[in-house]
Amino acid sequence: MNTSFQFNTTKSIISEPGSLRKIVDICQKLQINKPLVVTDQGIVSCGLLDKLLSELSSHKDVPVSHKLTVSVYDQVVADPQEEIIFRALAQAKTDNNDGVIGFGGGSSMDTAKVVAVLMKSFQTLNEIYGVDQAEGGRLPLILIPTTAGTGSEVTPIAIVTTGKTTKAGILSPLLLPDVALLDAELTLGLPPMVTAATGIDSMVHAIEAYTSKIKKNPYSDMLAKEALRLLSENIEVVCQDGNNVDARQNMLLGACLAGQAFANAPVAAVHALAYPLGGHFHIPHGLSNSLVLPHVMRFNKTHAASLYSELAPYISRTINTEQSEQSITDELIFYIEGLIKRLLLPRTLKEMKIEKAQLPMLAKDAMLQTRLLINNPKDVSYANVLAIYQAAYGA
Ligand SMILES: NC(=O)c1ccc[n+]([C@@H]2O[C@H](COP(=O)([O-])OP(=O)(O)OC[C@H]3O[C@@H](n4cnc5c(N)ncnc54)[C@H](O)[C@@H]3O)[C@@H](O)[C@H]2O)c1
Ligand SMILES: [Fe+2]
């Protein structure tokens, strides 16, 4: 057991259906008078932005002098490019905002995080990429996830698309918000496909945190197990009945716990192989993970069977744990493949219209994700990555 480690997370987490109603209160406590809400058009068109704006303008018990002046940047896109950050930042400067609310999935929350930092910085975006490059402070920051997926509300990470197919990460404790607000009522309308893909993303965060080679630690282990219990028990329920508030809250909490786990014990080969799929083919992040997950686990089995078999009972109570670690792992991988099938997610790269001839290019790109590959329980070569993509390609 590794007892030498660091563990950082979001200072305040509020988990409760309907907790959006506390938003004015939270703004007041953080001394935010002019918040910038950062979100995307999907959130606007399903009416969620209106719900937030209506809460922000409800000033019950709030003296007139404390009324909020709210601005909105609603042009975030999936996998946001630098341009999106610059536009949101320009608006925050024009409107002289004194706080930022990230409202949406990982894309909106990541944009909000970077804007909050750059508003208080003399550095450029380019200067803060990488680990611990951001200096100074940030504006007060509230993150409200509307997907149960990335866990961005508790990670010191923001991912920005920097080129046509490339992404860069900013890693800094400054990116942890002051408050994360988990309100399942905001996720009720999430379509089954997005629910399934983002839910698998969270499960991968927990699995990869638990097998993380360098920074694995007792807190992350605990969080990963409880995250997997919550996510596995509820993912099929919410895909069948999106309006089940309790199951939706469990998913949000599971995603948050998994986020806390991987923020401190980072993800590995599943994410390294998923990123090029997103970069080249615009496959959503969760689905990219789902497409390679069973194949990476099969590859890792020689080095991670003992850890996978510890996780097995948290993922399914039907797996026979009275057998060898290798056999438990085989059963676990089989179970996960069945789960992905039951969730009706595409299962092969072929189905995603990727050409076999493109696999070497993907493998080359995945090998560039050294920040992630060093965390994998088993060393990964170019030939290994290519073989995993070939297995994921399908017959
Ligand atoms: N910061 C981190 O730690 C971290 C970790 C993993 C991934 N990421 C990044 O997060 C992004 C992916 O985030 P994501 O998977 O949450 O997707 P997303 O934010 O891109 O959103 C996906 C789509 O779902 C819609 N949507 C969101 N909530 C909805 C709701 N409640 N009802 C209806 N529609 C809704 C959005 O409008 C959008 O169209 C990527 O940019 C990825 O690189 C960040
Ligand atoms: Fe992820």
CSV table of C-alpha atoms and ligand atoms in Angstrom, one decimal:
chain,number,residue,atom,x,y,z
A,1,MET,CA,0.0,0.0,0.0
A,2,ASN,CA,1.4,3.4,-1.0
A,3,THR,CA,1.3,5.7,2.0
A,4,SER,CA,3.4,8.5,0.4
A,5,PHE,CA,1.1,10.5,-1.8
A,6,GLN,CA,-0.8,13.8,-2.3
A,7,PHE,CA,-4.5,14.0,-2.6
A,8,ASN,CA,-6.3,17.2,-3.8
A,9,THR,CA,-9.9,17.8,-4.5
A,10,THR,CA,-12.6,20.4,-4.8
A,11,LYS,CA,-13.2,22.2,-1.4
A,12,SER,CA,-17.0,22.0,-1.4
A,13,ILE,CA,-19.2,19.4,-3.1
A,14,ILE,CA,-23.0,19.7,-2.9
A,15,SER,CA,-24.8,16.6,-4.0
A,16,GLU,CA,-28.6,16.7,-3.9
A,17,PRO,CA,-31.4,16.6,-6.4
A,18,GLY,CA,-32.7,20.2,-6.8
A,19,SER,CA,-29.6,21.8,-5.3
A,20,LEU,CA,-29.4,24.3,-8.2
A,21,ARG,CA,-31.8,26.3,-6.0
A,22,LYS,CA,-28.8,27.1,-3.8
A,23,ILE,CA,-26.9,28.9,-6.6
A,24,VAL,CA,-27.7,32.5,-5.5
A,25,ASP,CA,-26.6,31.6,-2.0
A,26,ILE,CA,-23.4,30.1,-3.3
A,27,CYS,CA,-22.6,33.1,-5.5
A,28,GLN,CA,-23.2,35.4,-2.4
A,29,LYS,CA,-20.8,33.3,-0.3
A,30,LEU,CA,-18.1,33.5,-2.9
A,31,GLN,CA,-18.8,37.2,-3.3
A,32,ILE,CA,-19.8,36.8,-7.0
A,33,ASN,CA,-21.9,39.7,-8.2
A,34,LYS,CA,-21.4,39.5,-11.9
A,35,PRO,CA,-21.1,35.8,-12.9
A,36,LEU,CA,-20.3,34.6,-16.4
A,37,VAL,CA,-22.2,31.4,-17.2
A,38,VAL,CA,-20.2,29.3,-19.7
A,39,THR,CA,-22.3,26.7,-21.6
A,40,ASP,CA,-23.2,25.3,-25.0
A,41,GLN,CA,-26.1,25.3,-27.4
A,42,GLY,CA,-27.2,21.8,-26.5
A,43,ILE,CA,-27.8,23.1,-22.9
A,44,VAL,CA,-29.6,26.1,-24.3
A,45,SER,CA,-31.9,24.1,-26.6
A,46,CYS,CA,-33.0,21.6,-23.9
A,47,GLY,CA,-34.1,24.5,-21.6
A,48,LEU,CA,-31.4,23.9,-19.0
A,49,LEU,CA,-29.9,27.4,-19.4
A,50,ASP,CA,-33.3,29.0,-18.8
A,51,LYS,CA,-33.6,26.9,-15.6
A,52,LEU,CA,-30.2,28.3,-14.4
A,53,LEU,CA,-31.0,31.8,-15.4
A,54,SER,CA,-34.3,31.7,-13.7
A,55,GLU,CA,-32.6,30.6,-10.4
A,56,LEU,CA,-30.0,33.3,-10.8
A,57,SER,CA,-32.6,35.9,-11.1
A,58,SER,CA,-34.7,34.7,-8.1
A,59,HIS,CA,-33.7,37.0,-5.3
A,60,LYS,CA,-35.8,35.7,-2.5
A,61,ASP,CA,-34.3,37.1,0.7
A,62,VAL,CA,-31.5,38.8,-1.2
A,63,PRO,CA,-31.2,42.5,-0.7
A,64,VAL,CA,-31.5,44.6,-3.9
A,65,SER,CA,-27.9,45.6,-3.4
A,66,HIS,CA,-26.8,42.0,-3.9
A,67,LYS,CA,-28.7,41.3,-7.1
A,68,LEU,CA,-26.6,39.4,-9.6
A,69,THR,CA,-25.8,40.8,-13.1
A,70,VAL,CA,-25.5,37.7,-15.2
A,71,SER,CA,-23.6,37.3,-18.5
A,72,VAL,CA,-23.8,34.2,-20.7
A,73,TYR,CA,-21.3,32.7,-23.1
A,74,ASP,CA,-23.2,29.9,-24.8
A,75,GLN,CA,-21.0,29.0,-27.8
A,76,VAL,CA,-18.9,26.2,-26.3
A,77,VAL,CA,-18.6,23.2,-28.7
A,78,ALA,CA,-17.6,19.6,-27.9
A,79,ASP,CA,-13.8,19.3,-27.5
A,80,PRO,CA,-13.4,23.1,-27.3
A,81,GLN,CA,-10.7,24.7,-29.4
A,82,GLU,CA,-8.5,27.6,-28.3
A,83,GLU,CA,-10.7,30.0,-30.2
A,84,ILE,CA,-13.6,29.2,-27.9
A,85,ILE,CA,-11.6,30.0,-24.8
A,86,PHE,CA,-10.4,33.3,-26.3
A,87,ARG,CA,-14.0,34.3,-27.2
A,88,ALA,CA,-15.4,33.4,-23.7
A,89,LEU,CA,-12.4,35.3,-22.2
A,90,ALA,CA,-13.0,38.4,-24.3
A,91,GLN,CA,-16.6,38.4,-23.1
A,92,ALA,CA,-15.6,38.0,-19.5
A,93,LYS,CA,-13.2,41.0,-19.9
A,94,THR,CA,-15.8,43.2,-21.6
A,95,ASP,CA,-18.5,42.3,-19.0
A,96,ASN,CA,-16.0,42.7,-16.2
A,97,ASN,CA,-17.2,39.4,-14.6
A,98,ASP,CA,-16.1,38.6,-11.1
A,99,GLY,CA,-16.9,34.9,-11.1
A,100,VAL,CA,-17.5,32.0,-13.5
A,101,ILE,CA,-20.1,29.3,-13.6
A,102,GLY,CA,-19.3,26.3,-15.8
A,103,PHE,CA,-22.7,24.7,-16.7
A,104,GLY,CA,-22.8,21.6,-18.9
A,105,GLY,CA,-20.6,18.6,-19.8
A,106,GLY,CA,-16.8,18.4,-19.7
A,107,SER,CA,-16.5,20.8,-22.6
A,108,SER,CA,-18.3,23.7,-20.9
A,109,MET,CA,-16.7,23.1,-17.5
A,110,ASP,CA,-13.2,22.9,-19.0
A,111,THR,CA,-13.8,26.2,-20.9
A,112,ALA,CA,-15.1,27.8,-17.7
A,113,LYS,CA,-12.0,26.6,-15.7
A,114,VAL,CA,-9.5,28.1,-18.1
A,115,VAL,CA,-11.4,31.4,-18.4
A,116,ALA,CA,-11.5,31.8,-14.6
A,117,VAL,CA,-7.7,31.3,-14.5
A,118,LEU,CA,-6.9,33.6,-17.5
A,119,MET,CA,-9.1,36.4,-16.1
A,120,LYS,CA,-6.6,36.7,-13.2
A,121,SER,CA,-3.4,36.0,-15.1
A,122,PHE,CA,-0.7,37.8,-16.9
A,123,GLN,CA,0.1,34.6,-18.8
A,124,THR,CA,-1.3,33.6,-22.2
A,125,LEU,CA,-3.1,30.3,-22.8
A,126,ASN,CA,-0.1,28.9,-24.5
A,127,GLU,CA,2.0,29.5,-21.4
A,128,ILE,CA,-0.2,27.6,-19.1
A,129,TYR,CA,-0.3,24.2,-21.0
A,130,GLY,CA,1.4,21.4,-19.1
A,131,VAL,CA,1.8,20.6,-15.5
A,132,ASP,CA,1.8,23.4,-12.9
A,133,GLN,CA,2.5,26.2,-15.4
A,134,ALA,CA,-0.3,28.5,-14.4
A,135,GLU,CA,0.6,31.1,-11.8
A,136,GLY,CA,-1.4,33.6,-9.7
A,137,GLY,CA,-5.0,33.1,-8.8
A,138,ARG,CA,-8.4,32.8,-10.6
A,139,LEU,CA,-11.9,34.2,-10.3
A,140,PRO,CA,-14.3,32.4,-8.0
A,141,LEU,CA,-15.5,29.3,-9.9
A,142,ILE,CA,-18.6,27.1,-9.6
A,143,LEU,CA,-18.9,24.0,-11.7
A,144,ILE,CA,-22.3,22.3,-12.4
A,145,PRO,CA,-22.1,19.1,-14.4
A,146,THR,CA,-25.1,18.1,-16.6
A,147,THR,CA,-23.5,14.8,-17.7
A,148,ALA,CA,-22.4,12.1,-15.3
A,149,GLY,CA,-19.1,11.6,-17.1
A,150,THR,CA,-15.8,13.5,-17.1
A,151,GLY,CA,-15.7,14.4,-13.4
A,152,SER,CA,-14.2,17.7,-14.5
A,153,GLU,CA,-15.9,19.4,-11.5
A,154,VAL,CA,-13.3,17.7,-9.3
A,155,THR,CA,-10.2,17.5,-11.6
A,156,PRO,CA,-7.3,20.0,-11.8
A,157,ILE,CA,-7.4,19.4,-15.5
A,158,ALA,CA,-8.7,21.2,-18.6
A,159,ILE,CA,-8.5,19.7,-22.1
A,160,VAL,CA,-8.2,22.1,-25.1
A,161,THR,CA,-8.2,21.2,-28.8
A,162,THR,CA,-5.1,22.9,-30.1
A,163,GLY,CA,-4.9,21.7,-33.8
A,164,LYS,CA,-7.0,19.8,-36.2
A,165,THR,CA,-6.5,16.5,-34.4
A,166,THR,CA,-4.5,17.4,-31.3
A,167,LYS,CA,-5.4,18.2,-27.8
A,168,ALA,CA,-3.4,19.7,-24.9
A,169,GLY,CA,-4.0,19.5,-21.2
A,170,ILE,CA,-3.6,22.2,-18.5
A,171,LEU,CA,-2.9,20.6,-15.1
A,172,SER,CA,-3.0,23.0,-12.2
A,173,PRO,CA,-4.6,23.0,-8.7
A,174,LEU,CA,-6.0,26.4,-9.8
A,175,LEU,CA,-8.5,24.6,-12.0
A,176,LEU,CA,-10.2,23.0,-9.0
A,177,PRO,CA,-13.4,25.0,-8.5
A,178,ASP,CA,-14.6,26.5,-5.2
A,179,VAL,CA,-17.9,24.6,-5.4
A,180,ALA,CA,-19.1,21.6,-7.4
A,181,LEU,CA,-22.9,21.3,-7.5
A,182,LEU,CA,-24.3,17.9,-8.4
A,183,ASP,CA,-28.0,18.1,-9.2
A,184,ALA,CA,-29.6,15.1,-10.9
A,185,GLU,CA,-32.6,17.1,-12.0
A,186,LEU,CA,-30.2,18.7,-14.6
A,187,THR,CA,-29.4,15.3,-16.1
A,188,LEU,CA,-32.9,13.9,-16.6
A,189,GLY,CA,-33.1,14.9,-20.3
A,190,LEU,CA,-29.7,13.5,-21.2
A,191,PRO,CA,-30.3,11.1,-24.2
A,192,PRO,CA,-29.6,7.4,-23.6
A,193,MET,CA,-26.6,7.3,-25.9
A,194,VAL,CA,-24.9,10.2,-24.2
A,195,THR,CA,-25.8,8.8,-20.8
A,196,ALA,CA,-24.3,5.5,-21.7
A,197,ALA,CA,-21.1,6.8,-23.3
A,198,THR,CA,-20.4,9.4,-20.5
A,199,GLY,CA,-21.2,6.7,-17.9
A,200,ILE,CA,-18.7,4.3,-19.4
A,201,ASP,CA,-16.1,7.2,-19.4
A,202,SER,CA,-16.6,7.5,-15.6
A,203,MET,CA,-16.2,3.8,-15.2
A,204,VAL,CA,-13.0,3.9,-17.1
A,205,HIS,CA,-11.8,6.7,-14.9
A,206,ALA,CA,-12.3,4.5,-11.8
A,207,ILE,CA,-10.8,1.4,-13.4
A,208,GLU,CA,-7.7,3.2,-14.7
A,209,ALA,CA,-7.2,5.1,-11.4
A,210,TYR,CA,-7.3,1.8,-9.5
A,211,THR,CA,-4.7,0.2,-11.8
A,212,SER,CA,-2.6,3.5,-12.1
A,213,LYS,CA,1.1,2.6,-11.9
A,214,ILE,CA,2.7,5.6,-10.3
A,215,LYS,CA,0.3,7.6,-8.2
A,216,LYS,CA,-2.1,4.8,-7.1
A,217,ASN,CA,-3.1,5.7,-3.5
A,218,PRO,CA,-5.5,4.5,-0.7
A,219,TYR,CA,-7.9,7.5,-1.2
A,220,SER,CA,-8.2,7.0,-4.9
A,221,ASP,CA,-8.6,3.2,-4.4
A,222,MET,CA,-11.6,3.7,-2.0
A,223,LEU,CA,-13.2,6.3,-4.3
A,224,ALA,CA,-12.7,4.1,-7.4
A,225,LYS,CA,-14.5,1.1,-5.8
A,226,GLU,CA,-17.4,3.1,-4.6
A,227,ALA,CA,-17.6,4.9,-7.9
A,228,LEU,CA,-17.8,1.6,-9.7
A,229,ARG,CA,-20.5,0.3,-7.4
A,230,LEU,CA,-22.7,3.3,-8.0
A,231,LEU,CA,-22.0,3.5,-11.7
A,232,SER,CA,-22.4,-0.2,-12.4
A,233,GLU,CA,-25.6,-0.5,-10.4
A,234,ASN,CA,-27.2,2.5,-12.1
A,235,ILE,CA,-26.0,2.9,-15.6
A,236,GLU,CA,-28.5,0.5,-17.2
A,237,VAL,CA,-31.3,1.9,-15.0
A,238,VAL,CA,-30.8,5.5,-16.3
A,239,CYS,CA,-30.4,4.4,-19.9
A,240,GLN,CA,-33.8,2.7,-19.7
A,241,ASP,CA,-35.5,5.3,-17.5
A,242,GLY,CA,-33.9,8.7,-17.8
A,243,ASN,CA,-36.3,10.2,-15.3
A,244,ASN,CA,-35.2,8.1,-12.4
A,245,VAL,CA,-33.9,10.9,-10.2
A,246,ASP,CA,-32.3,8.7,-7.6
A,247,ALA,CA,-30.4,6.6,-10.2
A,248,ARG,CA,-29.4,9.8,-12.0
A,249,GLN,CA,-28.1,11.3,-8.7
A,250,ASN,CA,-26.1,8.0,-8.1
A,251,MET,CA,-24.6,8.4,-11.5
A,252,LEU,CA,-23.6,12.0,-10.9
A,253,LEU,CA,-22.0,11.0,-7.6
A,254,GLY,CA,-20.3,8.0,-9.1
A,255,ALA,CA,-18.8,10.2,-11.9
A,256,CYS,CA,-17.7,12.7,-9.2
A,257,LEU,CA,-16.0,10.0,-7.1
A,258,ALA,CA,-14.3,8.5,-10.2
A,259,GLY,CA,-13.2,12.1,-11.1
A,260,GLN,CA,-11.6,12.5,-7.6
A,261,ALA,CA,-9.9,9.1,-8.0
A,262,PHE,CA,-8.3,9.8,-11.4
A,263,ALA,CA,-7.5,13.4,-10.5
A,264,ASN,CA,-5.0,11.9,-8.0
A,265,ALA,CA,-4.1,8.5,-9.7
A,266,PRO,CA,-4.2,9.3,-13.4
A,267,VAL,CA,-5.7,7.4,-16.3
A,268,ALA,CA,-3.7,5.4,-18.7
A,269,ALA,CA,-3.8,3.3,-21.9
A,270,VAL,CA,-7.6,3.3,-22.4
A,271,HIS,CA,-7.6,7.1,-22.5
A,272,ALA,CA,-4.3,7.2,-24.5
A,273,LEU,CA,-5.9,5.1,-27.2
A,274,ALA,CA,-9.3,6.9,-27.0
A,275,TYR,CA,-7.9,10.4,-27.6
A,276,PRO,CA,-6.8,9.8,-31.3
A,277,LEU,CA,-10.3,8.4,-32.0
A,278,GLY,CA,-11.8,11.7,-30.8
A,279,GLY,CA,-9.1,13.8,-32.5
A,280,HIS,CA,-9.4,12.2,-36.0
A,281,PHE,CA,-13.0,11.0,-36.2
A,282,HIS,CA,-14.8,13.3,-33.7
A,283,ILE,CA,-16.0,10.2,-31.8
A,284,PRO,CA,-17.4,11.5,-28.4
A,285,HIS,CA,-14.9,11.0,-25.6
A,286,GLY,CA,-16.9,8.4,-23.7
A,287,LEU,CA,-17.6,6.3,-26.7
A,288,SER,CA,-13.9,6.4,-27.7
A,289,ASN,CA,-13.1,4.9,-24.3
A,290,SER,CA,-15.8,2.3,-24.6
A,291,LEU,CA,-14.5,1.1,-28.0
A,292,VAL,CA,-11.1,0.3,-26.7
A,293,LEU,CA,-11.8,-0.6,-23.0
A,294,PRO,CA,-12.2,-4.4,-23.2
A,295,HIS,CA,-9.2,-4.8,-25.5
A,296,VAL,CA,-6.9,-2.7,-23.3
A,297,MET,CA,-8.0,-4.7,-20.3
A,298,ARG,CA,-7.3,-8.0,-22.2
A,299,PHE,CA,-3.8,-6.6,-23.0
A,300,ASN,CA,-3.2,-5.5,-19.4
A,301,LYS,CA,-4.4,-8.8,-17.9
A,302,THR,CA,-0.9,-10.3,-17.5
A,303,HIS,CA,0.1,-7.4,-15.2
A,304,ALA,CA,-3.2,-6.2,-13.7
A,305,ALA,CA,-5.3,-9.3,-13.1
A,306,SER,CA,-5.0,-9.1,-9.4
A,307,LEU,CA,-6.3,-5.4,-9.4
A,308,TYR,CA,-9.0,-6.2,-11.9
A,309,SER,CA,-10.2,-9.1,-9.8
A,310,GLU,CA,-10.4,-6.8,-6.7
A,311,LEU,CA,-12.7,-4.5,-8.7
A,312,ALA,CA,-14.8,-7.3,-10.2
A,313,PRO,CA,-17.4,-7.5,-7.3
A,314,TYR,CA,-18.0,-3.8,-7.4
A,315,ILE,CA,-18.8,-4.0,-11.2
A,316,SER,CA,-21.0,-7.1,-11.1
A,317,ARG,CA,-22.2,-9.2,-8.2
A,318,THR,CA,-22.7,-12.2,-10.6
A,319,ILE,CA,-18.9,-12.7,-11.2
A,320,ASN,CA,-17.6,-15.8,-9.5
A,321,THR,CA,-14.8,-14.5,-7.3
A,322,GLU,CA,-13.8,-18.0,-6.0
A,323,GLN,CA,-11.5,-18.7,-9.0
A,324,SER,CA,-8.1,-17.6,-10.2
A,325,GLU,CA,-7.4,-13.9,-10.7
A,326,GLN,CA,-7.0,-14.6,-14.5
A,327,SER,CA,-10.4,-16.3,-14.7
A,328,ILE,CA,-12.1,-13.5,-12.6
A,329,THR,CA,-10.5,-11.0,-15.0
A,330,ASP,CA,-11.7,-12.9,-18.1
A,331,GLU,CA,-15.3,-13.0,-16.6
A,332,LEU,CA,-15.0,-9.2,-15.8
A,333,ILE,CA,-14.0,-8.4,-19.4
A,334,PHE,CA,-16.8,-10.6,-20.7
A,335,TYR,CA,-19.2,-8.8,-18.4
A,336,ILE,CA,-18.1,-5.3,-19.5
A,337,GLU,CA,-18.4,-6.4,-23.2
A,338,GLY,CA,-22.0,-7.5,-22.4
A,339,LEU,CA,-22.7,-4.2,-20.6
A,340,ILE,CA,-21.6,-2.2,-23.6
A,341,LYS,CA,-23.8,-4.3,-25.9
A,342,ARG,CA,-26.8,-3.9,-23.6
A,343,LEU,CA,-26.2,-0.2,-23.6
A,344,LEU,CA,-26.5,-0.3,-27.4
A,345,LEU,CA,-23.2,1.5,-27.9
A,346,PRO,CA,-21.3,0.8,-31.1
A,347,ARG,CA,-18.7,-1.9,-30.3
A,348,THR,CA,-16.1,-1.9,-33.2
A,349,LEU,CA,-14.0,0.7,-35.0
A,350,LYS,CA,-15.3,-0.8,-38.2
A,351,GLU,CA,-18.9,0.3,-37.2
A,352,MET,CA,-17.5,3.8,-36.8
A,353,LYS,CA,-16.4,3.7,-40.4
A,354,ILE,CA,-12.7,3.8,-39.6
A,355,GLU,CA,-10.5,2.2,-42.3
A,356,LYS,CA,-8.1,-0.6,-41.4
A,357,ALA,CA,-5.4,1.3,-43.2
A,358,GLN,CA,-5.8,4.2,-40.7
A,359,LEU,CA,-4.9,2.0,-37.6
A,360,PRO,CA,-1.1,2.6,-37.9
A,361,MET,CA,-1.7,6.4,-37.9
A,362,LEU,CA,-3.9,6.1,-34.8
A,363,ALA,CA,-1.3,3.9,-33.1
A,364,LYS,CA,1.4,6.5,-33.8
A,365,ASP,CA,-0.8,9.2,-32.3
A,366,ALA,CA,-1.6,7.1,-29.2
A,367,MET,CA,2.1,6.6,-28.6
A,368,LEU,CA,2.5,10.4,-28.3
A,369,GLN,CA,0.2,10.3,-25.1
A,370,THR,CA,3.2,9.5,-22.9
A,371,ARG,CA,1.7,11.5,-20.0
A,372,LEU,CA,-1.0,8.8,-19.9
A,373,LEU,CA,0.9,5.7,-21.0
A,374,ILE,CA,3.4,6.0,-18.1
A,375,ASN,CA,0.5,5.2,-15.8
A,376,ASN,CA,-0.4,2.0,-17.5
A,377,PRO,CA,0.2,-1.1,-15.4
A,378,LYS,CA,2.0,-2.8,-18.3
A,379,ASP,CA,4.5,-1.1,-20.7
A,380,VAL,CA,3.0,-0.4,-24.0
A,381,SER,CA,4.9,-0.5,-27.4
A,382,TYR,CA,3.8,0.8,-30.8
A,383,ALA,CA,3.2,-2.9,-31.8
A,384,ASN,CA,1.0,-3.4,-28.7
A,385,VAL,CA,-1.1,-0.4,-29.5
A,386,LEU,CA,-1.6,-1.4,-33.1
A,387,ALA,CA,-2.6,-4.9,-32.0
A,388,ILE,CA,-5.1,-3.4,-29.5
A,389,TYR,CA,-6.6,-1.2,-32.3
A,390,GLN,CA,-6.8,-4.2,-34.6
A,391,ALA,CA,-8.7,-6.2,-31.9
A,392,ALA,CA,-11.0,-3.2,-31.5
A,393,TYR,CA,-11.5,-3.0,-35.2
A,394,GLY,CA,-13.7,-6.1,-35.2
A,395,ALA,CA,-13.9,-9.1,-37.5
B,1,LIG,N1,-11.3,18.1,-17.2
B,1,LIG,C1,-11.3,16.8,-17.2
B,1,LIG,O1,-10.8,16.2,-16.2
B,1,LIG,C2,-11.7,16.0,-18.3
B,1,LIG,C3,-11.7,14.6,-18.3
B,1,LIG,C4,-12.2,13.9,-19.4
B,1,LIG,C5,-12.6,14.6,-20.5
B,1,LIG,N2,-12.6,15.9,-20.6
B,1,LIG,C6,-13.1,16.7,-21.7
B,1,LIG,O2,-14.5,16.8,-21.6
B,1,LIG,C7,-15.1,16.9,-22.9
B,1,LIG,C8,-16.2,15.9,-23.0
B,1,LIG,O3,-17.2,16.2,-22.0
B,1,LIG,P1,-18.6,15.4,-22.0
B,1,LIG,O4,-18.4,13.9,-22.3
B,1,LIG,O5,-19.3,15.7,-20.7
B,1,LIG,O6,-19.4,16.0,-23.2
B,1,LIG,P2,-19.7,17.5,-23.7
B,1,LIG,O7,-19.5,18.5,-22.7
B,1,LIG,O8,-18.9,17.7,-25.0
B,1,LIG,O9,-21.3,17.4,-24.1
B,1,LIG,C9,-21.8,16.5,-25.0
B,1,LIG,C10,-23.1,16.9,-25.5
B,1,LIG,O10,-24.1,16.6,-24.5
B,1,LIG,C11,-25.0,17.7,-24.4
B,1,LIG,N3,-25.5,17.7,-23.0
B,1,LIG,C12,-24.8,17.9,-21.9
B,1,LIG,N4,-25.7,17.8,-20.8
B,1,LIG,C13,-26.9,17.5,-21.3
B,1,LIG,C14,-28.2,17.3,-20.7
B,1,LIG,N5,-28.3,17.3,-19.3
B,1,LIG,N6,-29.3,17.2,-21.5
B,1,LIG,C15,-29.1,17.2,-22.8
B,1,LIG,N7,-28.0,17.3,-23.4
B,1,LIG,C16,-26.9,17.5,-22.7
B,1,LIG,C17,-24.2,18.9,-24.7
B,1,LIG,O11,-25.0,20.0,-25.1
B,1,LIG,C18,-23.3,18.4,-25.8
B,1,LIG,O12,-23.9,18.6,-27.0
B,1,LIG,C19,-14.0,16.7,-23.9
B,1,LIG,O13,-13.5,18.0,-24.3
B,1,LIG,C20,-12.9,16.0,-23.0
B,1,LIG,O14,-11.6,16.2,-23.6
B,1,LIG,C21,-12.2,16.7,-19.5
B,2,FE,FE,-12.3,10.4,-19.6
